[in-house]
PDB file of C-alpha atoms in Angstrom:
ATOM      1  CA  MET A  54     -41.849 -32.124 -31.294  1.00  0.00           C
ATOM      2  CA  MET A  55     -45.287 -33.542 -30.567  1.00  0.00           C
ATOM      3  CA  GLN A  56     -48.188 -33.156 -32.977  1.00  0.00           C
ATOM      4  CA  ASN A  57     -50.763 -30.612 -31.811  1.00  0.00           C
ATOM      5  CA  ASP A  58     -53.950 -32.558 -32.562  1.00  0.00           C
ATOM      6  CA  PHE A  59     -54.940 -32.765 -28.874  1.00  0.00           C
ATOM      7  CA  GLY A  60     -56.446 -29.290 -29.084  1.00  0.00           C
ATOM      8  CA  LEU A  61     -55.837 -25.941 -27.454  1.00  0.00           C
ATOM      9  CA  ILE A  62     -54.674 -25.865 -23.840  1.00  0.00           C
ATOM     10  CA  SER A  63     -55.266 -22.653 -21.894  1.00  0.00           C
ATOM     11  CA  ILE A  64     -52.528 -22.105 -19.314  1.00  0.00           C
ATOM     12  CA  ILE A  65     -53.501 -19.714 -16.528  1.00  0.00           C
ATOM     13  CA  MET A  66     -50.746 -17.894 -14.638  1.00  0.00           C
ATOM     14  CA  ALA A  67     -51.765 -15.535 -11.849  1.00  0.00           C
ATOM     15  CA  ALA A  68     -49.068 -12.952 -11.186  1.00  0.00           C
ATOM     16  CA  TYR A  69     -48.505 -10.437  -8.419  1.00  0.00           C
ATOM     17  CA  ASN A  70     -45.149  -8.674  -7.979  1.00  0.00           C
ATOM     18  CA  ALA A  71     -43.484 -11.601  -9.735  1.00  0.00           C
ATOM     19  CA  GLU A  72     -40.674  -9.820 -11.605  1.00  0.00           C
ATOM     20  CA  LYS A  73     -37.971 -12.051 -10.051  1.00  0.00           C
ATOM     21  CA  THR A  74     -39.463 -15.347 -11.194  1.00  0.00           C
ATOM     22  CA  ILE A  75     -42.012 -14.836 -13.953  1.00  0.00           C
ATOM     23  CA  GLU A  76     -39.563 -14.922 -16.877  1.00  0.00           C
ATOM     24  CA  GLN A  77     -38.362 -18.386 -15.819  1.00  0.00           C
ATOM     25  CA  ALA A  78     -41.972 -19.552 -15.470  1.00  0.00           C
ATOM     26  CA  ILE A  79     -42.985 -18.233 -18.891  1.00  0.00           C
ATOM     27  CA  ASP A  80     -39.826 -19.584 -20.559  1.00  0.00           C
ATOM     28  CA  SER A  81     -40.690 -23.053 -19.245  1.00  0.00           C
ATOM     29  CA  VAL A  82     -44.094 -22.793 -20.948  1.00  0.00           C
ATOM     30  CA  LEU A  83     -42.659 -21.556 -24.234  1.00  0.00           C
ATOM     31  CA  SER A  84     -40.211 -24.484 -24.182  1.00  0.00           C
ATOM     32  CA  GLN A  85     -42.991 -27.092 -24.153  1.00  0.00           C
ATOM     33  CA  THR A  86     -42.782 -29.818 -26.782  1.00  0.00           C
ATOM     34  CA  TYR A  87     -46.568 -29.536 -27.149  1.00  0.00           C
ATOM     35  CA  THR A  88     -47.052 -26.113 -28.681  1.00  0.00           C
ATOM     36  CA  ASN A  89     -50.808 -25.668 -29.174  1.00  0.00           C
ATOM     37  CA  PHE A  90     -51.482 -23.538 -26.109  1.00  0.00           C
ATOM     38  CA  GLU A  91     -52.320 -20.040 -25.016  1.00  0.00           C
ATOM     39  CA  LEU A  92     -50.668 -18.585 -21.926  1.00  0.00           C
ATOM     40  CA  LEU A  93     -52.923 -16.186 -20.049  1.00  0.00           C
ATOM     41  CA  VAL A  94     -50.883 -14.161 -17.574  1.00  0.00           C
ATOM     42  CA  VAL A  95     -53.306 -12.382 -15.251  1.00  0.00           C
ATOM     43  CA  ASN A  96     -51.636  -9.458 -13.531  1.00  0.00           C
ATOM     44  CA  ASP A  97     -53.196  -8.743 -10.134  1.00  0.00           C
ATOM     45  CA  CYS A  98     -52.215  -5.053 -10.028  1.00  0.00           C
ATOM     46  CA  SER A  99     -48.507  -5.653  -9.477  1.00  0.00           C
ATOM     47  CA  ALA A 100     -46.433  -2.699  -8.302  1.00  0.00           C
ATOM     48  CA  ASP A 101     -43.195  -3.944  -9.874  1.00  0.00           C
ATOM     49  CA  ARG A 102     -42.101  -4.719 -13.464  1.00  0.00           C
ATOM     50  CA  THR A 103     -44.291  -7.821 -13.862  1.00  0.00           C
ATOM     51  CA  ALA A 104     -46.589  -6.332 -16.524  1.00  0.00           C
ATOM     52  CA  GLU A 105     -43.686  -4.778 -18.413  1.00  0.00           C
ATOM     53  CA  LEU A 106     -41.836  -8.093 -18.603  1.00  0.00           C
ATOM     54  CA  VAL A 107     -44.922  -9.976 -19.792  1.00  0.00           C
ATOM     55  CA  LYS A 108     -45.671  -7.349 -22.449  1.00  0.00           C
ATOM     56  CA  SER A 109     -42.144  -7.713 -23.788  1.00  0.00           C
ATOM     57  CA  ILE A 110     -42.500 -11.489 -24.080  1.00  0.00           C
ATOM     58  CA  ALA A 111     -46.011 -11.266 -25.567  1.00  0.00           C
ATOM     59  CA  ALA A 112     -44.707  -8.944 -28.288  1.00  0.00           C
ATOM     60  CA  LYS A 113     -42.470 -11.775 -29.475  1.00  0.00           C
ATOM     61  CA  ASP A 114     -44.890 -14.709 -29.042  1.00  0.00           C
ATOM     62  CA  SER A 115     -48.588 -14.320 -29.847  1.00  0.00           C
ATOM     63  CA  ARG A 116     -49.496 -17.286 -27.650  1.00  0.00           C
ATOM     64  CA  VAL A 117     -48.791 -15.145 -24.573  1.00  0.00           C
ATOM     65  CA  ARG A 118     -51.526 -12.740 -23.508  1.00  0.00           C
ATOM     66  CA  LEU A 119     -51.436 -10.252 -20.646  1.00  0.00           C
ATOM     67  CA  ILE A 120     -54.711  -9.743 -18.770  1.00  0.00           C
ATOM     68  CA  SER A 121     -55.018  -7.176 -15.987  1.00  0.00           C
ATOM     69  CA  ASN A 122     -57.329  -7.053 -12.994  1.00  0.00           C
ATOM     70  CA  VAL A 123     -59.053  -3.721 -12.347  1.00  0.00           C
ATOM     71  CA  LYS A 124     -58.163  -3.993  -8.654  1.00  0.00           C
ATOM     72  CA  ASN A 125     -56.018  -6.288  -6.530  1.00  0.00           C
ATOM     73  CA  SER A 126     -58.248  -9.326  -5.998  1.00  0.00           C
ATOM     74  CA  GLY A 127     -56.205 -12.250  -4.675  1.00  0.00           C
ATOM     75  CA  VAL A 128     -55.092 -15.423  -6.396  1.00  0.00           C
ATOM     76  CA  SER A 129     -58.391 -17.347  -6.622  1.00  0.00           C
ATOM     77  CA  TYR A 130     -60.249 -14.404  -8.201  1.00  0.00           C
ATOM     78  CA  THR A 131     -57.272 -13.778 -10.488  1.00  0.00           C
ATOM     79  CA  ARG A 132     -57.266 -17.362 -11.803  1.00  0.00           C
ATOM     80  CA  LYS A 133     -61.035 -17.112 -12.294  1.00  0.00           C
ATOM     81  CA  HIS A 134     -60.442 -14.033 -14.462  1.00  0.00           C
ATOM     82  CA  GLY A 135     -58.081 -16.134 -16.569  1.00  0.00           C
ATOM     83  CA  LEU A 136     -60.622 -18.941 -16.751  1.00  0.00           C
ATOM     84  CA  GLU A 137     -63.244 -16.531 -18.092  1.00  0.00           C
ATOM     85  CA  GLU A 138     -60.845 -15.501 -20.878  1.00  0.00           C
ATOM     86  CA  ALA A 139     -59.680 -19.047 -21.715  1.00  0.00           C
ATOM     87  CA  LYS A 140     -60.428 -20.381 -25.207  1.00  0.00           C
ATOM     88  CA  GLY A 141     -59.151 -23.946 -24.841  1.00  0.00           C
ATOM     89  CA  ASP A 142     -61.022 -27.102 -23.857  1.00  0.00           C
ATOM     90  CA  TRP A 143     -58.303 -27.922 -21.334  1.00  0.00           C
ATOM     91  CA  ILE A 144     -56.902 -25.851 -18.481  1.00  0.00           C
ATOM     92  CA  ALA A 145     -53.406 -26.019 -17.004  1.00  0.00           C
ATOM     93  CA  ILE A 146     -52.233 -23.927 -14.081  1.00  0.00           C
ATOM     94  CA  LEU A 147     -48.720 -22.616 -13.511  1.00  0.00           C
ATOM     95  CA  ASP A 148     -47.878 -20.280 -10.654  1.00  0.00           C
ATOM     96  CA  SER A 149     -45.574 -17.419 -11.577  1.00  0.00           C
ATOM     97  CA  ASP A 150     -42.782 -18.676  -9.297  1.00  0.00           C
ATOM     98  CA  ASP A 151     -42.835 -22.305 -10.495  1.00  0.00           C
ATOM     99  CA  ALA A 152     -41.618 -23.921 -13.726  1.00  0.00           C
ATOM    100  CA  TRP A 153     -42.244 -26.937 -15.959  1.00  0.00           C
ATOM    101  CA  GLU A 154     -39.954 -29.408 -17.635  1.00  0.00           C
ATOM    102  CA  PRO A 155     -40.261 -29.244 -21.473  1.00  0.00           C
ATOM    103  CA  GLU A 156     -42.244 -32.503 -21.837  1.00  0.00           C
ATOM    104  CA  LYS A 157     -44.762 -31.759 -19.099  1.00  0.00           C
ATOM    105  CA  LEU A 158     -47.803 -31.238 -21.312  1.00  0.00           C
ATOM    106  CA  GLU A 159     -46.765 -33.858 -23.850  1.00  0.00           C
ATOM    107  CA  LYS A 160     -46.506 -36.636 -21.271  1.00  0.00           C
ATOM    108  CA  GLN A 161     -49.826 -35.708 -19.693  1.00  0.00           C
ATOM    109  CA  ILE A 162     -51.503 -35.758 -23.100  1.00  0.00           C
ATOM    110  CA  GLU A 163     -50.060 -39.208 -23.795  1.00  0.00           C
ATOM    111  CA  LEU A 164     -51.479 -40.434 -20.473  1.00  0.00           C
ATOM    112  CA  GLN A 165     -54.852 -38.816 -21.157  1.00  0.00           C
ATOM    113  CA  ARG A 166     -55.106 -40.646 -24.463  1.00  0.00           C
ATOM    114  CA  ARG A 167     -54.470 -43.973 -22.712  1.00  0.00           C
ATOM    115  CA  THR A 168     -56.867 -43.377 -19.814  1.00  0.00           C
ATOM    116  CA  ASN A 169     -59.431 -40.862 -21.118  1.00  0.00           C
ATOM    117  CA  ALA A 170     -58.811 -38.965 -17.879  1.00  0.00           C
ATOM    118  CA  ASP A 171     -60.534 -35.684 -17.016  1.00  0.00           C
ATOM    119  CA  LEU A 172     -57.899 -34.629 -14.478  1.00  0.00           C
ATOM    120  CA  LEU A 173     -54.158 -35.318 -14.599  1.00  0.00           C
ATOM    121  CA  PHE A 174     -51.118 -34.293 -12.575  1.00  0.00           C
ATOM    122  CA  THR A 175     -47.393 -34.998 -12.291  1.00  0.00           C
ATOM    123  CA  GLY A 176     -44.687 -35.519  -9.727  1.00  0.00           C
ATOM    124  CA  SER A 177     -43.005 -32.450  -8.275  1.00  0.00           C
ATOM    125  CA  ALA A 178     -39.365 -31.467  -8.003  1.00  0.00           C
ATOM    126  CA  PHE A 179     -38.423 -28.573  -5.742  1.00  0.00           C
ATOM    127  CA  MET A 180     -36.150 -25.550  -5.778  1.00  0.00           C
ATOM    128  CA  ASP A 181     -35.333 -23.018  -3.087  1.00  0.00           C
ATOM    129  CA  SER A 182     -36.318 -19.357  -3.252  1.00  0.00           C
ATOM    130  CA  GLU A 183     -33.207 -18.564  -5.289  1.00  0.00           C
ATOM    131  CA  GLY A 184     -33.937 -21.279  -7.858  1.00  0.00           C
ATOM    132  CA  HIS A 185     -31.379 -23.822  -6.650  1.00  0.00           C
ATOM    133  CA  PRO A 186     -32.598 -27.433  -7.043  1.00  0.00           C
ATOM    134  CA  ILE A 187     -33.410 -29.607  -4.030  1.00  0.00           C
ATOM    135  CA  ASP A 188     -32.389 -33.250  -4.423  1.00  0.00           C
ATOM    136  CA  TRP A 189     -35.757 -34.876  -3.680  1.00  0.00           C
ATOM    137  CA  TYR A 190     -39.073 -35.110  -5.474  1.00  0.00           C
ATOM    138  CA  LEU A 191     -42.652 -35.892  -4.583  1.00  0.00           C
ATOM    139  CA  HIS A 192     -43.828 -38.961  -6.468  1.00  0.00           C
ATOM    140  CA  ALA A 193     -47.167 -39.014  -8.256  1.00  0.00           C
ATOM    141  CA  PRO A 194     -49.290 -42.127  -7.728  1.00  0.00           C
ATOM    142  CA  LYS A 195     -50.610 -43.812 -10.865  1.00  0.00           C
ATOM    143  CA  GLU A 196     -54.109 -42.781  -9.890  1.00  0.00           C
ATOM    144  CA  VAL A 197     -55.746 -41.119  -6.915  1.00  0.00           C
ATOM    145  CA  THR A 198     -59.306 -41.243  -5.599  1.00  0.00           C
ATOM    146  CA  TYR A 199     -61.256 -38.770  -3.474  1.00  0.00           C
ATOM    147  CA  ARG A 200     -60.498 -40.578  -0.199  1.00  0.00           C
ATOM    148  CA  GLN A 201     -56.815 -40.936  -1.048  1.00  0.00           C
ATOM    149  CA  LEU A 202     -56.502 -37.263  -1.911  1.00  0.00           C
ATOM    150  CA  LEU A 203     -58.108 -36.321   1.401  1.00  0.00           C
ATOM    151  CA  LYS A 204     -55.133 -37.919   3.188  1.00  0.00           C
ATOM    152  CA  GLN A 205     -52.513 -36.000   1.232  1.00  0.00           C
ATOM    153  CA  ASN A 206     -52.818 -33.452  -1.537  1.00  0.00           C
ATOM    154  CA  VAL A 207     -50.388 -35.022  -4.004  1.00  0.00           C
ATOM    155  CA  LEU A 208     -52.055 -33.081  -6.814  1.00  0.00           C
ATOM    156  CA  SER A 209     -49.883 -29.973  -6.990  1.00  0.00           C
ATOM    157  CA  ASN A 210     -51.833 -27.094  -8.481  1.00  0.00           C
ATOM    158  CA  SER A 211     -49.104 -26.140 -10.966  1.00  0.00           C
ATOM    159  CA  SER A 212     -48.983 -29.709 -12.261  1.00  0.00           C
ATOM    160  CA  ALA A 213     -52.686 -30.033 -13.084  1.00  0.00           C
ATOM    161  CA  LEU A 214     -54.240 -30.547 -16.511  1.00  0.00           C
ATOM    162  CA  VAL A 215     -58.043 -30.599 -16.362  1.00  0.00           C
ATOM    163  CA  ARG A 216     -61.009 -30.341 -18.700  1.00  0.00           C
ATOM    164  CA  LYS A 217     -62.159 -26.723 -18.724  1.00  0.00           C
ATOM    165  CA  GLU A 218     -65.836 -27.644 -18.323  1.00  0.00           C
ATOM    166  CA  LEU A 219     -65.066 -29.615 -15.167  1.00  0.00           C
ATOM    167  CA  TYR A 220     -62.730 -26.980 -13.749  1.00  0.00           C
ATOM    168  CA  ALA A 221     -65.298 -24.223 -14.245  1.00  0.00           C
ATOM    169  CA  LYS A 222     -68.112 -26.296 -12.723  1.00  0.00           C
ATOM    170  CA  HIS A 223     -66.192 -26.984  -9.516  1.00  0.00           C
ATOM    171  CA  TYR A 224     -64.246 -23.731  -9.268  1.00  0.00           C
ATOM    172  CA  ALA A 225     -63.836 -22.570  -5.669  1.00  0.00           C
ATOM    173  CA  ILE A 226     -62.990 -19.166  -4.247  1.00  0.00           C
ATOM    174  CA  GLY A 227     -61.928 -18.613  -0.668  1.00  0.00           C
ATOM    175  CA  ASP A 228     -58.895 -16.955   0.874  1.00  0.00           C
ATOM    176  CA  GLY A 229     -59.300 -18.914   4.109  1.00  0.00           C
ATOM    177  CA  MET A 230     -58.783 -22.326   2.491  1.00  0.00           C
ATOM    178  CA  HIS A 231     -56.723 -24.099  -0.158  1.00  0.00           C
ATOM    179  CA  GLU A 232     -59.072 -23.326  -3.044  1.00  0.00           C
ATOM    180  CA  ASP A 233     -57.163 -25.479  -5.543  1.00  0.00           C
ATOM    181  CA  PHE A 234     -57.369 -28.480  -3.185  1.00  0.00           C
ATOM    182  CA  ALA A 235     -61.112 -27.826  -2.845  1.00  0.00           C
ATOM    183  CA  ILE A 236     -61.519 -27.920  -6.638  1.00  0.00           C
ATOM    184  CA  TRP A 237     -59.736 -31.262  -7.009  1.00  0.00           C
ATOM    185  CA  LEU A 238     -61.676 -32.807  -4.116  1.00  0.00           C
ATOM    186  CA  SER A 239     -64.986 -31.592  -5.528  1.00  0.00           C
ATOM    187  CA  ILE A 240     -64.145 -33.122  -8.918  1.00  0.00           C
ATOM    188  CA  LEU A 241     -63.124 -36.471  -7.436  1.00  0.00           C
ATOM    189  CA  LYS A 242     -66.007 -36.641  -4.957  1.00  0.00           C
ATOM    190  CA  LYS A 243     -68.373 -38.003  -7.619  1.00  0.00           C
ATOM    191  CA  GLY A 244     -66.130 -41.002  -8.282  1.00  0.00           C
ATOM    192  CA  THR A 245     -63.747 -39.558 -10.863  1.00  0.00           C
ATOM    193  CA  LYS A 246     -60.072 -40.532 -10.564  1.00  0.00           C
ATOM    194  CA  ALA A 247     -57.067 -38.307 -11.214  1.00  0.00           C
ATOM    195  CA  TYR A 248     -54.148 -39.868 -13.087  1.00  0.00           C
ATOM    196  CA  GLY A 249     -50.519 -39.067 -12.389  1.00  0.00           C
ATOM    197  CA  VAL A 250     -47.332 -39.026 -14.437  1.00  0.00           C
ATOM    198  CA  ASP A 251     -44.696 -40.168 -11.939  1.00  0.00           C
ATOM    199  CA  GLU A 252     -41.967 -37.852 -13.134  1.00  0.00           C
ATOM    200  CA  PRO A 253     -40.867 -34.520 -11.601  1.00  0.00           C
ATOM    201  CA  LEU A 254     -42.249 -32.440 -14.482  1.00  0.00           C
ATOM    202  CA  LEU A 255     -43.207 -29.577 -12.171  1.00  0.00           C
ATOM    203  CA  ILE A 256     -40.470 -27.637 -10.389  1.00  0.00           C
ATOM    204  CA  TYR A 257     -42.052 -26.064  -7.307  1.00  0.00           C
ATOM    205  CA  ARG A 258     -40.386 -23.131  -5.600  1.00  0.00           C
ATOM    206  CA  ILE A 259     -40.162 -23.229  -1.809  1.00  0.00           C
ATOM    207  CA  ALA A 260     -40.474 -19.648  -0.568  1.00  0.00           C
ATOM    208  CA  LYS A 261     -38.390 -18.377   2.322  1.00  0.00           C
ATOM    209  CA  SER A 262     -41.612 -17.446   4.094  1.00  0.00           C
ATOM    210  CA  SER A 263     -42.604 -21.133   4.378  1.00  0.00           C
ATOM    211  CA  LYS A 264     -41.652 -21.380   8.043  1.00  0.00           C
ATOM    212  CA  SER A 265     -43.363 -23.075  10.968  1.00  0.00           C
ATOM    213  CA  GLY A 266     -45.745 -20.166  11.555  1.00  0.00           C
ATOM    214  CA  ASN A 267     -47.081 -20.508   8.042  1.00  0.00           C
ATOM    215  CA  LYS A 268     -47.417 -24.265   8.502  1.00  0.00           C
ATOM    216  CA  VAL A 269     -49.934 -23.558  11.260  1.00  0.00           C
ATOM    217  CA  LYS A 270     -51.829 -21.275   8.897  1.00  0.00           C
ATOM    218  CA  ALA A 271     -51.657 -23.929   6.155  1.00  0.00           C
ATOM    219  CA  ALA A 272     -53.089 -26.543   8.526  1.00  0.00           C
ATOM    220  CA  ARG A 273     -55.946 -24.200   9.404  1.00  0.00           C
ATOM    221  CA  MET A 274     -56.632 -23.575   5.722  1.00  0.00           C
ATOM    222  CA  ASN A 275     -56.556 -27.326   5.107  1.00  0.00           C
ATOM    223  CA  TRP A 276     -59.155 -27.800   7.850  1.00  0.00           C
ATOM    224  CA  ASN A 277     -61.372 -25.145   6.242  1.00  0.00           C
ATOM    225  CA  THR A 278     -61.042 -26.967   2.908  1.00  0.00           C
ATOM    226  CA  TYR A 279     -62.278 -30.210   4.458  1.00  0.00           C
ATOM    227  CA  ARG A 280     -65.283 -28.436   5.876  1.00  0.00           C
ATOM    228  CA  TYR A 281     -65.941 -26.671   2.562  1.00  0.00           C
ATOM    229  CA  VAL A 282     -66.187 -29.984   0.666  1.00  0.00           C
ATOM    230  CA  GLY A 283     -68.667 -31.332   3.228  1.00  0.00           C
ATOM    231  CA  LEU A 284     -66.713 -33.445   5.705  1.00  0.00           C
ATOM    232  CA  ASN A 285     -68.361 -33.749   9.104  1.00  0.00           C
ATOM    233  CA  LEU A 286     -66.402 -32.974  12.270  1.00  0.00           C
ATOM    234  CA  MET A 287     -65.067 -36.499  12.877  1.00  0.00           C
ATOM    235  CA  GLU A 288     -64.105 -37.005   9.230  1.00  0.00           C
ATOM    236  CA  ALA A 289     -62.301 -33.660   9.190  1.00  0.00           C
ATOM    237  CA  ILE A 290     -60.355 -34.554  12.350  1.00  0.00           C
ATOM    238  CA  TYR A 291     -59.384 -37.946  10.896  1.00  0.00           C
ATOM    239  CA  TYR A 292     -58.094 -36.540   7.617  1.00  0.00           C
ATOM    240  CA  GLU A 293     -56.433 -33.554   9.291  1.00  0.00           C
ATOM    241  CA  CYS A 294     -54.325 -36.047  11.254  1.00  0.00           C
ATOM    242  CA  TRP A 295     -53.299 -37.651   7.964  1.00  0.00           C
ATOM    243  CA  TYR A 296     -52.510 -34.203   6.566  1.00  0.00           C
ATOM    244  CA  ILE A 297     -50.225 -33.382   9.502  1.00  0.00           C
ATOM    245  CA  PHE A 298     -48.478 -36.777   9.354  1.00  0.00           C
ATOM    246  CA  ASN A 299     -47.820 -36.602   5.618  1.00  0.00           C
ATOM    247  CA  GLY A 300     -46.836 -32.941   5.851  1.00  0.00           C
ATOM    248  CA  ILE A 301     -44.196 -33.683   8.497  1.00  0.00           C
ATOM    249  CA  ARG A 302     -42.796 -36.502   6.365  1.00  0.00           C
ATOM    250  CA  LYS A 303     -42.689 -34.296   3.254  1.00  0.00           C
ATOM    251  CA  TYR A 304     -40.934 -31.380   4.916  1.00  0.00           C
ATOM    252  CA  ARG A 305     -38.463 -33.692   6.654  1.00  0.00           C
ATOM    253  CA  ASN A 306     -37.442 -34.981   3.214  1.00  0.00           C
ATOM    254  CA  LEU A 307     -37.115 -31.429   1.891  1.00  0.00           C
ATOM    255  CA  ARG A 308     -35.067 -30.304   4.897  1.00  0.00           C
ATOM    256  CA  ASN A 309     -32.740 -33.303   4.732  1.00  0.00           C
ATOM    257  CA  ASN A 310     -32.022 -32.646   1.047  1.00  0.00           C
TER     258      ASN A 310
END
C-alpha cells in the first residue's frame, strides 16, 4: 500500500437515482491503494435508495460523507456543491455509474511527482450498462495541450486528478454544454499541459440511452462548449469536424468489441 504523504484528495461523486451502480463505484474508491482521501457523495434529491445505500457505507468508513442538495439541481451544480465542501488540495471526480481500478490514484500521484503536473488523467476501459466489460480501451496520450484536446476530449471526467485551486478557478456550469470539457479546456488554454497515465484505470459505463439521437445532442453540446471557451465561428467548425471524426472512430471500436 502506498504511503499517504501526497496529501488529502477530495473525490466528488454526484449521484441521482444511482442505486444500481453506486455501490460498485464507491467500492472502487475504498479499494484504492492510496488511502488518504475523502469521498463526498452529493445526492441530487434521488427518489430511490441512493441515500440509504451511501449512509450504510458511510457508517462503516468515515472517509465517506453524504451531502444532500436542497432541491434537484443537475450534475454541474451538484459537483460544485461537493467542491464547496471539499477539504483536500486535490480534486478527483468519479461518476456514480463508473469505477476505478485499485491503483488509479497511486499511479497518478507517481506521475505528478515526476512531472509536477496540475492536471492528470488516465486511459479508459469500458463496460456496458449491465457492467460487462468491453474488450477495447481508450489510450491516454503522455501529455495533451489545449489545441490537441480541442480535437478530441481524451480527458475523461471520471479519470481526472486536478489541483483544487485550479479546478475551482475554472469551474463551469451549463446544462447545454459539456461542462467538464469546458473546465479542462479553460485550464489548458493558458499553456498548461495535462499528463496521462496510459492504462485503463477508469472503467466507464456505456448507458443504453447512448444511441444515435443522443450523439446529435452530444455534438450540439460540444459545439456550445467550443463557443463557451471563446472559439470563433471558423475555429469551432474546424474542431467540430475533428470531434465528429474522432467520435465515429471511437464508437466504431466500441461497437466492434
